[in-house]
Amino acid sequence: MDRYFKNRFKEWDQEKDNGNLIEPFREKFRKKYLELLEVMERAVASLDDTDGSVYTGTAGIALLYLHLYEIASDKGDHSLLHKSLEYIKGSIDNCKRRKLTFLCGDSGPLALAVVIYSLLGESKKSKKYRDMLTGIGEELVFRSLDFPGDELFKGRAGCLYALLFVQRKLGDDTINKDLVIKIVDTIFESGISLAREEKWQHPLMYRYHEKHYYGAAHGMAGILYLLLTTKEPSLQKRIDSLVKPTVDYMLTLQFSSGNCPSSLQSSSRDRLVQWCHGAPGWVYMFLEAYKRYQESHYLEAAKRCADVIWSRGLLQKGYGLCHGTAGNAYAFLAMYKLTKSNVYLYRAIKFAEWCCDYGRHGCRTPDRPYSLYEGMAGTAYFLSDILVPDTASFPAFELT
């Protein structure tokens, strides 16, 4: 059974490029994301109010409204920030600090609270939640926790992302740099230990629930990407000696199609072209390696990823971020931001056009149809983000 729809869009024609690709679509995309927001808001009461996560719960809606504030022209209007707070209030007031990651745990709502209260000028509340957030990081480092691993969704990288998210939004000094360093070192030591135990030739290896995942959500691509984005000067030599050769190992795994395997156990199966498992999640790792080392083979690998996403990325699973067309389109925007080649902006626009026909293609209805990562909120996020393609970034993952 096919996992994707045949891409019937025409290839980009450079001769017809007027240099302003987004303008003819600006109003269409704006109207559609506002329409999706209206539908989502009417239905949001049906969300499980016990799910406060960014991935499928109320904090994901909060992140969407924070984003809409950030791209709004009037920063003096704080209504979107207050709306964002409404969606995390339950999570931050009843934080149990049992789950530590940004996407699926308590650090997501807490990091959002730090940023939102800071933007509102409420420094005491921002500090309160920052202290709670850094307390989670300290638990990770200093206590013996029953922790599922190092991956982005439920592992150490997910907690690291929460700290880096606050740093990027509010400045490096808002988070204790020593804590960031210790978490990164913990991720390094975990990867070194497993690589030695299993006798791998490259220095880092990770697994989740006894499976060696390679993708962005549960595996190597997501972990290595975040490590490459870490700016702390004292970590740079370790990044060069540990992360770079591991990315080089990942490079050898890419299929001739341009796609990438979901796991070691599926290393011969060229099936999934979606952010969580496959080429759409690997793009960011390759691009970050290229930015850092300026070695062309990383950029060429990212281009091959983009090509297979163009041919096989209109997914039957739906329009969402994690395993849907909107999430795949973000890879084109990442390529565009680095290369400034309009071929990638064109491809993102065409996938956005597809998303504007939300619900008309016979796609599978996601389990959480209004959520950020599986459903309508994520598609609305993408359609608003493509209007500012030079700053667009994959929510709760890409650090800019």
mmCIF file of C-alpha atoms in Angstrom:
data_model
loop_
_atom_site.group_PDB
_atom_site.id
_atom_site.type_symbol
_atom_site.label_atom_id
_atom_site.label_comp_id
_atom_site.label_asym_id
_atom_site.label_seq_id
_atom_site.Cartn_x
_atom_site.Cartn_y
_atom_site.Cartn_z
ATOM 1 C CA MET A 1 0.000 0.000 0.000
ATOM 2 C CA ASP A 2 1.355 3.422 -0.904
ATOM 3 C CA ARG A 3 2.166 5.738 1.982
ATOM 4 C CA TYR A 4 2.032 8.865 -0.136
ATOM 5 C CA PHE A 5 0.123 10.504 -2.977
ATOM 6 C CA LYS A 6 1.777 10.975 -6.327
ATOM 7 C CA ASN A 7 3.178 14.495 -6.605
ATOM 8 C CA ARG A 8 1.495 16.030 -9.660
ATOM 9 C CA PHE A 9 2.878 19.522 -9.142
ATOM 10 C CA LYS A 10 5.075 20.871 -11.916
ATOM 11 C CA GLU A 11 8.782 21.176 -11.284
ATOM 12 C CA TRP A 12 10.105 24.633 -10.504
ATOM 13 C CA ASP A 13 10.849 26.671 -13.617
ATOM 14 C CA GLN A 14 13.697 29.095 -12.987
ATOM 15 C CA GLU A 15 12.899 31.059 -16.124
ATOM 16 C CA LYS A 16 9.454 31.915 -14.766
ATOM 17 C CA ASP A 17 10.773 32.849 -11.324
ATOM 18 C CA ASN A 18 9.991 36.507 -10.644
ATOM 19 C CA GLY A 19 11.925 36.455 -7.371
ATOM 20 C CA ASN A 20 8.830 36.962 -5.193
ATOM 21 C CA LEU A 21 7.243 33.532 -5.019
ATOM 22 C CA ILE A 22 5.242 33.921 -1.834
ATOM 23 C CA GLU A 23 3.270 37.084 -2.673
ATOM 24 C CA PRO A 24 0.604 35.495 -4.939
ATOM 25 C CA PHE A 25 -0.188 33.016 -2.150
ATOM 26 C CA ARG A 26 0.044 35.285 0.885
ATOM 27 C CA GLU A 27 -3.660 35.987 1.264
ATOM 28 C CA LYS A 28 -4.654 32.393 0.501
ATOM 29 C CA PHE A 29 -2.358 30.984 3.164
ATOM 30 C CA ARG A 30 -3.358 33.641 5.687
ATOM 31 C CA LYS A 31 -7.050 32.962 5.208
ATOM 32 C CA LYS A 32 -6.550 29.219 5.485
ATOM 33 C CA TYR A 33 -4.568 29.273 8.704
ATOM 34 C CA LEU A 34 -7.146 31.637 10.244
ATOM 35 C CA GLU A 35 -9.900 29.256 9.113
ATOM 36 C CA LEU A 36 -8.099 26.303 10.674
ATOM 37 C CA LEU A 37 -7.607 28.274 13.882
ATOM 38 C CA GLU A 38 -11.329 28.963 14.068
ATOM 39 C CA VAL A 39 -12.183 25.288 13.600
ATOM 40 C CA MET A 40 -9.534 24.268 16.117
ATOM 41 C CA GLU A 41 -10.729 26.736 18.743
ATOM 42 C CA ARG A 42 -14.317 25.507 18.468
ATOM 43 C CA ALA A 43 -13.177 21.917 18.884
ATOM 44 C CA VAL A 44 -10.440 22.419 21.450
ATOM 45 C CA ALA A 45 -12.782 21.532 24.295
ATOM 46 C CA SER A 46 -12.697 17.972 22.978
ATOM 47 C CA LEU A 47 -8.970 17.724 23.680
ATOM 48 C CA ASP A 48 -8.062 15.588 26.656
ATOM 49 C CA ASP A 49 -7.512 18.256 29.304
ATOM 50 C CA THR A 50 -5.234 15.897 31.198
ATOM 51 C CA ASP A 51 -2.776 16.044 28.289
ATOM 52 C CA GLY A 52 -0.744 19.185 28.824
ATOM 53 C CA SER A 53 2.014 18.217 26.415
ATOM 54 C CA VAL A 54 3.360 20.165 23.461
ATOM 55 C CA TYR A 55 3.121 17.078 21.267
ATOM 56 C CA THR A 56 -0.603 16.313 21.426
ATOM 57 C CA GLY A 57 -1.948 18.457 24.262
ATOM 58 C CA THR A 58 -2.757 21.974 25.321
ATOM 59 C CA ALA A 59 0.839 23.214 25.476
ATOM 60 C CA GLY A 60 1.114 22.650 21.732
ATOM 61 C CA ILE A 61 -1.769 25.081 21.229
ATOM 62 C CA ALA A 62 0.049 27.504 23.536
ATOM 63 C CA LEU A 63 3.179 27.260 21.397
ATOM 64 C CA LEU A 64 1.107 28.048 18.312
ATOM 65 C CA TYR A 65 -0.249 31.252 19.855
ATOM 66 C CA LEU A 66 3.216 32.274 21.053
ATOM 67 C CA HIS A 67 4.406 31.860 17.470
ATOM 68 C CA LEU A 68 1.525 33.938 16.114
ATOM 69 C CA TYR A 69 2.499 36.692 18.541
ATOM 70 C CA GLU A 70 6.126 36.520 17.419
ATOM 71 C CA ILE A 71 5.263 36.965 13.745
ATOM 72 C CA ALA A 72 2.608 39.640 14.385
ATOM 73 C CA SER A 73 3.407 43.201 13.381
ATOM 74 C CA ASP A 74 1.957 44.696 16.585
ATOM 75 C CA LYS A 75 4.049 43.488 19.527
ATOM 76 C CA GLY A 76 2.145 45.825 21.808
ATOM 77 C CA ASP A 77 -0.977 43.683 21.550
ATOM 78 C CA HIS A 78 -0.530 40.947 24.143
ATOM 79 C CA SER A 79 -3.842 39.166 23.543
ATOM 80 C CA LEU A 80 -2.122 36.224 21.817
ATOM 81 C CA LEU A 81 0.278 35.857 24.748
ATOM 82 C CA HIS A 82 -2.608 35.785 27.214
ATOM 83 C CA LYS A 83 -4.386 33.218 25.064
ATOM 84 C CA SER A 84 -1.209 31.154 25.058
ATOM 85 C CA LEU A 85 -1.095 31.278 28.856
ATOM 86 C CA GLU A 86 -4.638 29.959 29.067
ATOM 87 C CA TYR A 87 -3.525 26.721 27.442
ATOM 88 C CA ILE A 88 -0.625 26.021 29.813
ATOM 89 C CA LYS A 89 -2.116 27.248 33.095
ATOM 90 C CA GLY A 90 -3.283 23.817 34.188
ATOM 91 C CA SER A 91 0.031 22.213 33.288
ATOM 92 C CA ILE A 92 2.280 24.695 35.082
ATOM 93 C CA ASP A 93 0.064 24.955 38.162
ATOM 94 C CA ASN A 94 0.004 21.184 38.635
ATOM 95 C CA CYS A 95 3.505 20.303 37.468
ATOM 96 C CA LYS A 96 4.612 16.967 38.928
ATOM 97 C CA ARG A 97 8.066 17.010 37.286
ATOM 98 C CA ARG A 98 7.746 13.341 36.397
ATOM 99 C CA LYS A 99 8.281 13.698 32.673
ATOM 100 C CA LEU A 100 11.223 15.846 31.737
ATOM 101 C CA THR A 101 11.076 16.617 28.008
ATOM 102 C CA PHE A 102 9.805 19.574 26.000
ATOM 103 C CA LEU A 103 7.505 17.713 23.623
ATOM 104 C CA CYS A 104 6.029 15.083 25.912
ATOM 105 C CA GLY A 105 6.776 16.280 29.427
ATOM 106 C CA ASP A 106 6.659 19.084 31.964
ATOM 107 C CA SER A 107 9.612 21.075 30.660
ATOM 108 C CA GLY A 108 7.617 22.153 27.586
ATOM 109 C CA PRO A 109 4.858 24.036 29.447
ATOM 110 C CA LEU A 110 7.413 25.395 31.925
ATOM 111 C CA ALA A 111 9.710 26.712 29.176
ATOM 112 C CA LEU A 112 6.723 28.352 27.507
ATOM 113 C CA ALA A 113 5.750 29.977 30.803
ATOM 114 C CA VAL A 114 9.280 31.376 31.230
ATOM 115 C CA VAL A 115 9.187 32.976 27.789
ATOM 116 C CA ILE A 116 5.604 34.230 27.843
ATOM 117 C CA TYR A 117 5.817 35.851 31.280
ATOM 118 C CA SER A 118 9.110 37.472 30.284
ATOM 119 C CA LEU A 119 7.494 38.928 27.150
ATOM 120 C CA LEU A 120 4.652 40.224 29.317
ATOM 121 C CA GLY A 121 7.145 41.941 31.603
ATOM 122 C CA GLU A 122 6.279 39.742 34.594
ATOM 123 C CA SER A 123 9.833 38.938 35.652
ATOM 124 C CA LYS A 124 8.992 37.326 39.003
ATOM 125 C CA LYS A 125 6.669 34.774 37.438
ATOM 126 C CA SER A 126 9.156 34.161 34.631
ATOM 127 C CA LYS A 127 11.875 33.469 37.201
ATOM 128 C CA LYS A 128 9.581 31.182 39.195
ATOM 129 C CA TYR A 129 9.015 28.912 36.225
ATOM 130 C CA ARG A 130 12.619 29.190 35.090
ATOM 131 C CA ASP A 131 13.689 27.878 38.499
ATOM 132 C CA MET A 132 11.239 24.993 38.142
ATOM 133 C CA LEU A 133 12.571 24.265 34.651
ATOM 134 C CA THR A 134 16.211 24.282 35.695
ATOM 135 C CA GLY A 135 15.241 22.099 38.657
ATOM 136 C CA ILE A 136 14.111 19.470 36.156
ATOM 137 C CA GLY A 137 17.478 19.713 34.416
ATOM 138 C CA GLU A 138 19.281 19.328 37.719
ATOM 139 C CA GLU A 139 17.228 16.250 38.565
ATOM 140 C CA LEU A 140 18.295 14.750 35.265
ATOM 141 C CA VAL A 141 21.976 15.345 36.004
ATOM 142 C CA PHE A 142 22.269 14.824 39.730
ATOM 143 C CA ARG A 143 19.699 12.165 40.583
ATOM 144 C CA SER A 144 19.493 8.550 39.564
ATOM 145 C CA LEU A 145 16.384 8.609 37.406
ATOM 146 C CA ASP A 146 14.599 5.806 35.633
ATOM 147 C CA PHE A 147 15.139 7.578 32.341
ATOM 148 C CA PRO A 148 14.179 6.094 28.967
ATOM 149 C CA GLY A 149 17.282 7.279 27.113
ATOM 150 C CA ASP A 150 18.604 10.229 25.195
ATOM 151 C CA GLU A 151 16.093 10.820 22.406
ATOM 152 C CA LEU A 152 14.083 13.969 21.770
ATOM 153 C CA PHE A 153 10.567 12.845 22.674
ATOM 154 C CA LYS A 154 11.099 11.359 26.130
ATOM 155 C CA GLY A 155 14.850 11.416 26.694
ATOM 156 C CA ARG A 156 17.666 13.727 27.729
ATOM 157 C CA ALA A 157 17.742 15.583 24.395
ATOM 158 C CA GLY A 158 14.158 16.637 25.039
ATOM 159 C CA CYS A 159 15.148 18.293 28.303
ATOM 160 C CA LEU A 160 18.174 19.898 26.639
ATOM 161 C CA TYR A 161 15.890 21.342 23.975
ATOM 162 C CA ALA A 162 13.726 23.047 26.624
ATOM 163 C CA LEU A 163 16.770 24.847 28.042
ATOM 164 C CA LEU A 164 18.067 25.830 24.613
ATOM 165 C CA PHE A 165 14.574 27.047 23.649
ATOM 166 C CA VAL A 166 14.596 29.538 26.531
ATOM 167 C CA GLN A 167 18.155 30.600 25.719
ATOM 168 C CA ARG A 168 17.315 31.305 22.085
ATOM 169 C CA LYS A 169 14.175 33.229 22.991
ATOM 170 C CA LEU A 170 15.495 35.284 25.902
ATOM 171 C CA GLY A 171 19.296 35.197 25.711
ATOM 172 C CA ASP A 172 22.105 32.829 26.694
ATOM 173 C CA ASP A 173 22.343 34.179 30.241
ATOM 174 C CA THR A 174 18.778 33.177 31.121
ATOM 175 C CA ILE A 175 19.827 29.551 31.644
ATOM 176 C CA ASN A 176 22.778 28.387 33.733
ATOM 177 C CA LYS A 177 25.422 27.440 31.180
ATOM 178 C CA ASP A 178 26.961 24.874 33.515
ATOM 179 C CA LEU A 179 23.671 23.000 33.565
ATOM 180 C CA VAL A 180 23.556 22.901 29.755
ATOM 181 C CA ILE A 181 27.133 21.641 29.695
ATOM 182 C CA LYS A 182 26.407 18.900 32.236
ATOM 183 C CA ILE A 183 23.358 17.661 30.332
ATOM 184 C CA VAL A 184 25.305 17.592 27.066
ATOM 185 C CA ASP A 185 28.143 15.730 28.794
ATOM 186 C CA THR A 186 25.614 13.225 30.142
ATOM 187 C CA ILE A 187 24.299 12.656 26.613
ATOM 188 C CA PHE A 188 27.870 12.262 25.373
ATOM 189 C CA GLU A 189 28.783 9.740 28.050
ATOM 190 C CA SER A 190 25.651 7.710 27.384
ATOM 191 C CA GLY A 191 26.451 7.574 23.654
ATOM 192 C CA ILE A 192 30.117 6.745 24.224
ATOM 193 C CA SER A 193 29.221 3.951 26.649
ATOM 194 C CA LEU A 194 26.805 2.254 24.267
ATOM 195 C CA ALA A 195 29.148 2.625 21.270
ATOM 196 C CA ARG A 196 31.931 0.932 23.253
ATOM 197 C CA GLU A 197 29.654 -1.762 24.613
ATOM 198 C CA GLU A 198 28.475 -2.658 21.135
ATOM 199 C CA LYS A 199 31.893 -2.110 19.513
ATOM 200 C CA TRP A 200 30.848 0.510 16.966
ATOM 201 C CA GLN A 201 33.594 2.218 14.960
ATOM 202 C CA HIS A 202 32.015 5.676 15.386
ATOM 203 C CA PRO A 203 32.126 7.276 18.847
ATOM 204 C CA LEU A 204 28.406 7.723 19.682
ATOM 205 C CA MET A 205 25.463 5.330 19.567
ATOM 206 C CA TYR A 206 21.996 5.595 21.078
ATOM 207 C CA ARG A 207 18.943 3.397 21.470
ATOM 208 C CA TYR A 208 15.394 3.742 22.765
ATOM 209 C CA HIS A 209 13.540 0.769 24.274
ATOM 210 C CA GLU A 210 16.327 -1.508 23.064
ATOM 211 C CA LYS A 211 15.957 -0.360 19.458
ATOM 212 C CA HIS A 212 18.534 1.726 17.576
ATOM 213 C CA TYR A 213 16.428 4.470 16.019
ATOM 214 C CA TYR A 214 17.978 6.820 13.471
ATOM 215 C CA GLY A 215 15.255 9.446 12.992
ATOM 216 C CA ALA A 216 14.588 12.842 14.522
ATOM 217 C CA ALA A 217 11.912 11.869 17.047
ATOM 218 C CA HIS A 218 13.382 8.871 18.838
ATOM 219 C CA GLY A 219 16.865 8.560 17.451
ATOM 220 C CA MET A 220 20.254 9.676 16.323
ATOM 221 C CA ALA A 221 19.350 12.443 13.858
ATOM 222 C CA GLY A 222 17.459 14.427 16.489
ATOM 223 C CA ILE A 223 20.112 13.970 19.167
ATOM 224 C CA LEU A 224 23.037 14.820 16.881
ATOM 225 C CA TYR A 225 21.233 17.872 15.491
ATOM 226 C CA LEU A 226 20.706 19.310 18.973
ATOM 227 C CA LEU A 227 24.298 18.609 19.974
ATOM 228 C CA LEU A 228 25.531 20.428 16.850
ATOM 229 C CA THR A 229 23.432 23.498 17.704
ATOM 230 C CA THR A 230 24.890 23.804 21.208
ATOM 231 C CA LYS A 231 26.980 26.978 21.405
ATOM 232 C CA GLU A 232 28.867 26.594 24.701
ATOM 233 C CA PRO A 233 32.590 27.153 23.896
ATOM 234 C CA SER A 234 33.837 24.458 26.284
ATOM 235 C CA LEU A 235 31.832 21.813 24.385
ATOM 236 C CA GLN A 236 33.066 22.547 20.887
ATOM 237 C CA LYS A 237 36.073 20.208 20.865
ATOM 238 C CA ARG A 238 33.952 17.309 22.081
ATOM 239 C CA ILE A 239 31.317 18.078 19.445
ATOM 240 C CA ASP A 240 33.984 17.998 16.746
ATOM 241 C CA SER A 241 35.570 14.764 17.988
ATOM 242 C CA LEU A 242 32.367 12.890 18.849
ATOM 243 C CA VAL A 243 29.473 14.254 16.803
ATOM 244 C CA LYS A 244 31.148 14.851 13.442
ATOM 245 C CA PRO A 245 32.381 11.260 12.921
ATOM 246 C CA THR A 246 28.987 9.965 14.034
ATOM 247 C CA VAL A 247 27.255 12.185 11.463
ATOM 248 C CA ASP A 248 29.703 10.770 8.916
ATOM 249 C CA TYR A 249 28.495 7.294 9.881
ATOM 250 C CA MET A 250 24.896 8.426 9.389
ATOM 251 C CA LEU A 251 25.869 9.718 5.947
ATOM 252 C CA THR A 252 26.782 6.179 4.872
ATOM 253 C CA LEU A 253 23.266 4.968 5.654
ATOM 254 C CA GLN A 254 21.406 7.191 3.190
ATOM 255 C CA PHE A 255 19.537 5.237 0.514
ATOM 256 C CA SER A 256 20.160 5.881 -3.175
ATOM 257 C CA SER A 257 16.648 7.379 -3.286
ATOM 258 C CA GLY A 258 17.757 10.102 -0.869
ATOM 259 C CA ASN A 259 15.654 8.715 1.969
ATOM 260 C CA CYS A 260 17.125 7.510 5.260
ATOM 261 C CA PRO A 261 16.359 4.459 7.412
ATOM 262 C CA SER A 262 14.167 4.696 10.490
ATOM 263 C CA SER A 263 16.306 2.350 12.561
ATOM 264 C CA LEU A 264 19.209 -0.077 12.478
ATOM 265 C CA GLN A 265 16.694 -2.904 12.413
ATOM 266 C CA SER A 266 15.085 -1.346 9.294
ATOM 267 C CA SER A 267 18.312 -0.264 7.631
ATOM 268 C CA SER A 268 17.412 -1.984 4.347
ATOM 269 C CA ARG A 269 13.800 -0.762 4.197
ATOM 270 C CA ASP A 270 13.256 2.468 2.285
ATOM 271 C CA ARG A 271 9.702 3.182 3.427
ATOM 272 C CA LEU A 272 9.020 6.142 5.717
ATOM 273 C CA VAL A 273 9.391 9.694 4.412
ATOM 274 C CA GLN A 274 8.242 11.685 7.420
ATOM 275 C CA TRP A 275 9.854 13.932 10.017
ATOM 276 C CA CYS A 276 9.829 11.418 12.863
ATOM 277 C CA HIS A 277 11.319 8.554 10.841
ATOM 278 C CA GLY A 278 13.119 9.294 7.581
ATOM 279 C CA ALA A 279 14.703 11.967 5.417
ATOM 280 C CA PRO A 280 12.551 14.926 6.592
ATOM 281 C CA GLY A 281 14.116 14.679 10.056
ATOM 282 C CA TRP A 282 17.671 14.050 8.848
ATOM 283 C CA VAL A 283 17.804 17.253 6.789
ATOM 284 C CA TYR A 284 18.402 19.396 9.872
ATOM 285 C CA MET A 285 21.343 17.293 11.046
ATOM 286 C CA PHE A 286 23.014 17.431 7.640
ATOM 287 C CA LEU A 287 22.424 21.178 7.267
ATOM 288 C CA GLU A 288 23.767 21.911 10.746
ATOM 289 C CA ALA A 289 26.862 19.835 9.983
ATOM 290 C CA TYR A 290 27.325 21.769 6.751
ATOM 291 C CA LYS A 291 26.979 25.122 8.517
ATOM 292 C CA ARG A 292 29.612 24.091 11.016
ATOM 293 C CA TYR A 293 32.162 22.324 8.797
ATOM 294 C CA GLN A 294 31.462 23.719 5.314
ATOM 295 C CA GLU A 295 31.980 20.271 3.787
ATOM 296 C CA SER A 296 29.918 19.885 0.630
ATOM 297 C CA HIS A 297 28.939 16.242 1.159
ATOM 298 C CA TYR A 298 26.675 17.279 4.042
ATOM 299 C CA LEU A 299 24.831 19.766 1.855
ATOM 300 C CA GLU A 300 24.582 17.239 -0.971
ATOM 301 C CA ALA A 301 23.074 14.712 1.446
ATOM 302 C CA ALA A 302 20.487 17.311 2.525
ATOM 303 C CA LYS A 303 19.655 18.008 -1.126
ATOM 304 C CA ARG A 304 19.065 14.298 -1.730
ATOM 305 C CA CYS A 305 16.744 14.267 1.287
ATOM 306 C CA ALA A 306 14.841 17.235 -0.146
ATOM 307 C CA ASP A 307 14.460 15.511 -3.515
ATOM 308 C CA VAL A 308 12.878 12.381 -2.054
ATOM 309 C CA ILE A 309 10.573 14.508 0.104
ATOM 310 C CA TRP A 310 9.425 16.307 -3.040
ATOM 311 C CA SER A 311 8.635 13.023 -4.785
ATOM 312 C CA ARG A 312 7.219 11.034 -1.851
ATOM 313 C CA GLY A 313 6.306 13.593 0.796
ATOM 314 C CA LEU A 314 2.583 14.206 0.258
ATOM 315 C CA LEU A 315 1.583 11.755 2.926
ATOM 316 C CA GLN A 316 -1.572 9.707 3.255
ATOM 317 C CA LYS A 317 -1.163 9.936 7.031
ATOM 318 C CA GLY A 318 -2.327 13.542 6.911
ATOM 319 C CA TYR A 319 -1.271 17.175 7.091
ATOM 320 C CA GLY A 320 0.484 17.322 10.455
ATOM 321 C CA LEU A 321 4.030 17.904 11.595
ATOM 322 C CA CYS A 322 5.257 14.620 13.002
ATOM 323 C CA HIS A 323 4.194 12.348 10.149
ATOM 324 C CA GLY A 324 2.395 14.592 7.718
ATOM 325 C CA THR A 325 2.799 16.914 4.762
ATOM 326 C CA ALA A 326 3.276 20.130 6.766
ATOM 327 C CA GLY A 327 6.160 18.589 8.681
ATOM 328 C CA ASN A 328 7.760 17.439 5.443
ATOM 329 C CA ALA A 329 7.430 20.923 3.940
ATOM 330 C CA TYR A 330 9.520 22.399 6.741
ATOM 331 C CA ALA A 331 12.524 20.567 5.300
ATOM 332 C CA PHE A 332 12.186 22.698 2.154
ATOM 333 C CA LEU A 333 12.073 25.856 4.260
ATOM 334 C CA ALA A 334 15.238 24.766 6.076
ATOM 335 C CA MET A 335 16.921 24.222 2.713
ATOM 336 C CA TYR A 336 15.707 27.593 1.475
ATOM 337 C CA LYS A 337 16.993 29.461 4.504
ATOM 338 C CA LEU A 338 20.483 28.086 3.998
ATOM 339 C CA THR A 339 20.788 28.054 0.207
ATOM 340 C CA LYS A 340 18.411 30.924 -0.713
ATOM 341 C CA SER A 341 17.490 28.809 -3.733
ATOM 342 C CA ASN A 342 13.916 29.458 -4.788
ATOM 343 C CA VAL A 343 13.467 25.862 -5.862
ATOM 344 C CA TYR A 344 13.024 24.984 -2.178
ATOM 345 C CA LEU A 345 10.681 27.862 -1.440
ATOM 346 C CA TYR A 346 8.630 26.824 -4.468
ATOM 347 C CA ARG A 347 8.417 23.261 -3.161
ATOM 348 C CA ALA A 348 7.329 24.470 0.276
ATOM 349 C CA ILE A 349 4.655 26.634 -1.328
ATOM 350 C CA LYS A 350 3.301 23.708 -3.331
ATOM 351 C CA PHE A 351 3.071 21.563 -0.197
ATOM 352 C CA ALA A 352 1.317 24.491 1.501
ATOM 353 C CA GLU A 353 -1.179 24.594 -1.371
ATOM 354 C CA TRP A 354 -1.816 20.916 -0.739
ATOM 355 C CA CYS A 355 -2.420 21.666 2.946
ATOM 356 C CA CYS A 356 -4.908 24.374 1.988
ATOM 357 C CA ASP A 357 -7.141 21.568 0.723
ATOM 358 C CA TYR A 358 -7.190 20.193 4.264
ATOM 359 C CA GLY A 359 -9.424 17.134 4.528
ATOM 360 C CA ARG A 360 -10.091 16.763 0.805
ATOM 361 C CA HIS A 361 -7.493 14.155 -0.141
ATOM 362 C CA GLY A 362 -8.808 11.175 1.785
ATOM 363 C CA CYS A 363 -5.971 11.220 4.329
ATOM 364 C CA ARG A 364 -6.198 9.307 7.585
ATOM 365 C CA THR A 365 -7.689 11.270 10.478
ATOM 366 C CA PRO A 366 -5.079 11.556 13.238
ATOM 367 C CA ASP A 367 -5.742 10.291 16.752
ATOM 368 C CA ARG A 368 -5.507 13.871 18.102
ATOM 369 C CA PRO A 369 -6.956 15.801 15.160
ATOM 370 C CA TYR A 370 -6.516 19.325 16.587
ATOM 371 C CA SER A 371 -3.087 18.924 18.202
ATOM 372 C CA LEU A 372 0.191 20.575 17.245
ATOM 373 C CA TYR A 373 2.192 17.569 16.146
ATOM 374 C CA GLU A 374 -0.509 15.296 14.763
ATOM 375 C CA GLY A 375 -3.256 17.590 13.651
ATOM 376 C CA MET A 376 -4.746 20.914 12.674
ATOM 377 C CA ALA A 377 -2.742 23.189 14.984
ATOM 378 C CA GLY A 378 0.497 22.069 13.336
ATOM 379 C CA THR A 379 -0.852 22.733 9.856
ATOM 380 C CA ALA A 380 -2.028 26.200 10.917
ATOM 381 C CA TYR A 381 1.426 26.825 12.391
ATOM 382 C CA PHE A 382 3.076 25.898 9.088
ATOM 383 C CA LEU A 383 0.715 27.994 6.935
ATOM 384 C CA SER A 384 1.406 31.024 9.120
ATOM 385 C CA ASP A 385 5.155 30.335 9.179
ATOM 386 C CA ILE A 386 5.575 30.059 5.414
ATOM 387 C CA LEU A 387 4.482 33.702 5.175
ATOM 388 C CA VAL A 388 7.844 34.568 6.782
ATOM 389 C CA PRO A 389 10.051 31.936 5.117
ATOM 390 C CA ASP A 390 13.365 33.548 6.076
ATOM 391 C CA THR A 391 12.666 32.907 9.762
ATOM 392 C CA ALA A 392 10.350 29.872 9.598
ATOM 393 C CA SER A 393 11.435 26.925 11.728
ATOM 394 C CA PHE A 394 10.038 23.539 12.661
ATOM 395 C CA PRO A 395 8.260 24.056 15.998
ATOM 396 C CA ALA A 396 9.613 22.384 19.140
ATOM 397 C CA PHE A 397 12.636 21.075 17.224
ATOM 398 C CA GLU A 398 14.539 23.484 14.997
ATOM 399 C CA LEU A 399 16.640 26.049 16.858
ATOM 400 C CA THR A 400 17.319 29.331 15.076
#
